[in-house]
Amino acid sequence: MKTIIITISVLFQLVAFNASSANTTQTITPFLVHTDSYIDDIPFDTEKVVQDYYKSLFCANIIDITAYIDDIPFDTEEVVAAVKANEAMQVRFEMQAEAQIEDIPFDTEKIATQAIESKIYQMQFDRMSK
């Protein structure tokens, strides 16, 4: 319970800090760069990297990540490798999706017209159902 309260407190501090700053990317970017330098500059503390990574992913969900990582034994190098493989697969998937979209010839004007007609029908239906 103490960890959840601390996490909520830290989350509100981060939100307040981000809200008060003019440019949010300046507050987020250093953490990302710092994490990347950990991974690239081996040797590094793999458990800390994994904890930081999972905390960055799940802090909004208020999950006790530290307890989860400490209580379950796992191969930290394998987790880091899986994270990197997942990121690489995501990049490949995005590139493949872009290639597929670019390779398929389609009539953009027809698609736009259908989207507008669909929106008009939806608005008419909403108006009649009131």
PDB file of C-alpha atoms in Angstrom:
ATOM      1  CA  MET A   1       0.000   0.000   0.000  1.00  0.00           C
ATOM      2  CA  LYS A   2       2.901   2.364   0.767  1.00  0.00           C
ATOM      3  CA  THR A   3       4.300   1.881  -2.716  1.00  0.00           C
ATOM      4  CA  ILE A   4       0.982   2.746  -4.343  1.00  0.00           C
ATOM      5  CA  ILE A   5       0.723   5.967  -2.336  1.00  0.00           C
ATOM      6  CA  ILE A   6       4.293   6.904  -3.249  1.00  0.00           C
ATOM      7  CA  THR A   7       3.631   6.108  -6.916  1.00  0.00           C
ATOM      8  CA  ILE A   8       0.488   8.253  -6.951  1.00  0.00           C
ATOM      9  CA  SER A   9       2.400  11.087  -5.305  1.00  0.00           C
ATOM     10  CA  VAL A  10       5.224  10.834  -7.857  1.00  0.00           C
ATOM     11  CA  LEU A  11       2.714  10.618 -10.718  1.00  0.00           C
ATOM     12  CA  PHE A  12       0.961  13.804  -9.566  1.00  0.00           C
ATOM     13  CA  GLN A  13       4.320  15.554  -9.193  1.00  0.00           C
ATOM     14  CA  LEU A  14       5.261  14.548 -12.740  1.00  0.00           C
ATOM     15  CA  VAL A  15       1.914  15.729 -14.100  1.00  0.00           C
ATOM     16  CA  ALA A  16       2.227  19.036 -12.234  1.00  0.00           C
ATOM     17  CA  PHE A  17       5.795  19.483 -13.452  1.00  0.00           C
ATOM     18  CA  ASN A  18       4.846  18.681 -17.053  1.00  0.00           C
ATOM     19  CA  ALA A  19       1.848  21.006 -16.883  1.00  0.00           C
ATOM     20  CA  SER A  20       4.010  23.836 -15.604  1.00  0.00           C
ATOM     21  CA  SER A  21       6.673  23.449 -18.280  1.00  0.00           C
ATOM     22  CA  ALA A  22       6.283  25.164 -21.630  1.00  0.00           C
ATOM     23  CA  ASN A  23       7.583  22.218 -23.636  1.00  0.00           C
ATOM     24  CA  THR A  24       6.749  18.724 -22.354  1.00  0.00           C
ATOM     25  CA  THR A  25       9.232  16.992 -24.646  1.00  0.00           C
ATOM     26  CA  GLN A  26      12.074  18.606 -22.750  1.00  0.00           C
ATOM     27  CA  THR A  27      10.987  16.799 -19.574  1.00  0.00           C
ATOM     28  CA  ILE A  28      10.495  13.414 -21.271  1.00  0.00           C
ATOM     29  CA  THR A  29      13.444  13.290 -23.678  1.00  0.00           C
ATOM     30  CA  PRO A  30      16.295  13.200 -21.105  1.00  0.00           C
ATOM     31  CA  PHE A  31      14.860  10.031 -19.527  1.00  0.00           C
ATOM     32  CA  LEU A  32      14.664   8.307 -22.906  1.00  0.00           C
ATOM     33  CA  VAL A  33      18.212   9.335 -23.802  1.00  0.00           C
ATOM     34  CA  HIS A  34      19.450   8.216 -20.379  1.00  0.00           C
ATOM     35  CA  THR A  35      17.780   4.805 -20.757  1.00  0.00           C
ATOM     36  CA  ASP A  36      19.198   4.343 -24.260  1.00  0.00           C
ATOM     37  CA  SER A  37      22.690   5.178 -23.013  1.00  0.00           C
ATOM     38  CA  TYR A  38      22.318   2.493 -20.335  1.00  0.00           C
ATOM     39  CA  ILE A  39      21.455  -0.122 -22.946  1.00  0.00           C
ATOM     40  CA  ASP A  40      24.126   0.957 -25.427  1.00  0.00           C
ATOM     41  CA  ASP A  41      26.976   1.436 -22.933  1.00  0.00           C
ATOM     42  CA  ILE A  42      27.215  -2.163 -21.658  1.00  0.00           C
ATOM     43  CA  PRO A  43      28.156  -3.106 -18.912  1.00  0.00           C
ATOM     44  CA  PHE A  44      25.044  -1.759 -17.192  1.00  0.00           C
ATOM     45  CA  ASP A  45      22.750  -2.618 -14.318  1.00  0.00           C
ATOM     46  CA  THR A  46      20.213  -4.739 -16.205  1.00  0.00           C
ATOM     47  CA  GLU A  47      17.779  -4.926 -13.309  1.00  0.00           C
ATOM     48  CA  LYS A  48      17.706  -1.125 -13.010  1.00  0.00           C
ATOM     49  CA  VAL A  49      17.216  -0.743 -16.766  1.00  0.00           C
ATOM     50  CA  VAL A  50      14.328  -3.203 -16.738  1.00  0.00           C
ATOM     51  CA  GLN A  51      12.765  -1.542 -13.685  1.00  0.00           C
ATOM     52  CA  ASP A  52      13.061   1.908 -15.299  1.00  0.00           C
ATOM     53  CA  TYR A  53      11.597   0.572 -18.537  1.00  0.00           C
ATOM     54  CA  TYR A  54       8.604  -1.078 -16.874  1.00  0.00           C
ATOM     55  CA  LYS A  55       8.035   1.895 -14.571  1.00  0.00           C
ATOM     56  CA  SER A  56       7.957   4.198 -17.601  1.00  0.00           C
ATOM     57  CA  LEU A  57       5.418   1.910 -19.295  1.00  0.00           C
ATOM     58  CA  PHE A  58       3.125   1.244 -16.376  1.00  0.00           C
ATOM     59  CA  CYS A  59       3.425   4.166 -13.940  1.00  0.00           C
ATOM     60  CA  ALA A  60       0.085   5.534 -15.179  1.00  0.00           C
ATOM     61  CA  ASN A  61      -1.571   2.253 -14.174  1.00  0.00           C
ATOM     62  CA  ILE A  62      -0.252   2.561 -10.586  1.00  0.00           C
ATOM     63  CA  ILE A  63       1.227  -0.936 -10.544  1.00  0.00           C
ATOM     64  CA  ASP A  64       3.891  -1.903  -8.045  1.00  0.00           C
ATOM     65  CA  ILE A  65       6.477  -2.781 -10.695  1.00  0.00           C
ATOM     66  CA  THR A  66       9.387  -2.927  -8.244  1.00  0.00           C
ATOM     67  CA  ALA A  67       7.680  -5.618  -6.163  1.00  0.00           C
ATOM     68  CA  TYR A  68       6.799  -7.536  -9.333  1.00  0.00           C
ATOM     69  CA  ILE A  69      10.378  -7.488 -10.578  1.00  0.00           C
ATOM     70  CA  ASP A  70      11.918  -8.276  -7.181  1.00  0.00           C
ATOM     71  CA  ASP A  71       9.509 -11.101  -6.316  1.00  0.00           C
ATOM     72  CA  ILE A  72       9.727 -13.014  -9.592  1.00  0.00           C
ATOM     73  CA  PRO A  73      13.121 -14.408 -10.597  1.00  0.00           C
ATOM     74  CA  PHE A  74      13.904 -13.907 -14.256  1.00  0.00           C
ATOM     75  CA  ASP A  75      16.837 -13.548 -16.600  1.00  0.00           C
ATOM     76  CA  THR A  76      17.282  -9.780 -16.913  1.00  0.00           C
ATOM     77  CA  GLU A  77      19.456 -10.061 -20.022  1.00  0.00           C
ATOM     78  CA  GLU A  78      16.740 -12.123 -21.685  1.00  0.00           C
ATOM     79  CA  VAL A  79      14.147  -9.464 -20.798  1.00  0.00           C
ATOM     80  CA  VAL A  80      16.304  -6.671 -22.238  1.00  0.00           C
ATOM     81  CA  ALA A  81      16.910  -8.742 -25.382  1.00  0.00           C
ATOM     82  CA  ALA A  82      13.166  -9.400 -25.689  1.00  0.00           C
ATOM     83  CA  VAL A  83      12.422  -5.688 -25.309  1.00  0.00           C
ATOM     84  CA  LYS A  84      14.941  -4.831 -28.041  1.00  0.00           C
ATOM     85  CA  ALA A  85      13.592  -7.606 -30.302  1.00  0.00           C
ATOM     86  CA  ASN A  86      10.038  -6.376 -29.738  1.00  0.00           C
ATOM     87  CA  GLU A  87      11.040  -2.804 -30.634  1.00  0.00           C
ATOM     88  CA  ALA A  88      12.849  -4.021 -33.772  1.00  0.00           C
ATOM     89  CA  MET A  89       9.821  -6.127 -34.768  1.00  0.00           C
ATOM     90  CA  GLN A  90       7.542  -3.096 -34.263  1.00  0.00           C
ATOM     91  CA  VAL A  91       9.763  -1.002 -36.552  1.00  0.00           C
ATOM     92  CA  ARG A  92       9.750  -3.757 -39.202  1.00  0.00           C
ATOM     93  CA  PHE A  93       5.973  -4.062 -38.913  1.00  0.00           C
ATOM     94  CA  GLU A  94       5.501  -0.296 -39.316  1.00  0.00           C
ATOM     95  CA  MET A  95       7.836  -0.235 -42.331  1.00  0.00           C
ATOM     96  CA  GLN A  96       5.993  -3.202 -43.867  1.00  0.00           C
ATOM     97  CA  ALA A  97       2.611  -1.556 -43.264  1.00  0.00           C
ATOM     98  CA  GLU A  98       3.827   1.677 -44.895  1.00  0.00           C
ATOM     99  CA  ALA A  99       5.148  -0.288 -47.877  1.00  0.00           C
ATOM    100  CA  GLN A 100       1.844  -2.139 -48.238  1.00  0.00           C
ATOM    101  CA  ILE A 101      -0.138   1.098 -48.108  1.00  0.00           C
ATOM    102  CA  GLU A 102       2.141   2.725 -50.686  1.00  0.00           C
ATOM    103  CA  ASP A 103       2.095  -0.341 -52.961  1.00  0.00           C
ATOM    104  CA  ILE A 104      -1.673  -0.685 -53.145  1.00  0.00           C
ATOM    105  CA  PRO A 105      -3.141   1.597 -55.805  1.00  0.00           C
ATOM    106  CA  PHE A 106      -6.413   3.138 -54.676  1.00  0.00           C
ATOM    107  CA  ASP A 107      -8.626   6.044 -55.577  1.00  0.00           C
ATOM    108  CA  THR A 108      -8.203   8.570 -52.773  1.00  0.00           C
ATOM    109  CA  GLU A 109     -10.969  10.784 -54.135  1.00  0.00           C
ATOM    110  CA  LYS A 110     -13.421   7.861 -54.065  1.00  0.00           C
ATOM    111  CA  ILE A 111     -12.388   6.946 -50.504  1.00  0.00           C
ATOM    112  CA  ALA A 112     -12.774  10.553 -49.344  1.00  0.00           C
ATOM    113  CA  THR A 113     -16.190  10.811 -51.011  1.00  0.00           C
ATOM    114  CA  GLN A 114     -17.346   7.586 -49.340  1.00  0.00           C
ATOM    115  CA  ALA A 115     -16.129   8.805 -45.958  1.00  0.00           C
ATOM    116  CA  ILE A 116     -18.020  12.093 -46.341  1.00  0.00           C
ATOM    117  CA  GLU A 117     -21.185  10.286 -47.498  1.00  0.00           C
ATOM    118  CA  SER A 118     -20.915   7.902 -44.545  1.00  0.00           C
ATOM    119  CA  LYS A 119     -20.608  10.853 -42.139  1.00  0.00           C
ATOM    120  CA  ILE A 120     -23.638  12.559 -43.723  1.00  0.00           C
ATOM    121  CA  TYR A 121     -25.718   9.359 -43.414  1.00  0.00           C
ATOM    122  CA  GLN A 122     -24.653   9.007 -39.773  1.00  0.00           C
ATOM    123  CA  MET A 123     -25.638  12.624 -39.024  1.00  0.00           C
ATOM    124  CA  GLN A 124     -29.044  12.111 -40.720  1.00  0.00           C
ATOM    125  CA  PHE A 125     -29.603   8.903 -38.773  1.00  0.00           C
ATOM    126  CA  ASP A 126     -28.647  10.605 -35.488  1.00  0.00           C
ATOM    127  CA  ARG A 127     -31.036  13.482 -36.263  1.00  0.00           C
ATOM    128  CA  MET A 128     -33.940  11.124 -37.071  1.00  0.00           C
ATOM    129  CA  SER A 129     -33.378   8.950 -33.993  1.00  0.00           C
ATOM    130  CA  LYS A 130     -33.712  11.898 -31.588  1.00  0.00           C
TER     131      LYS A 130
END
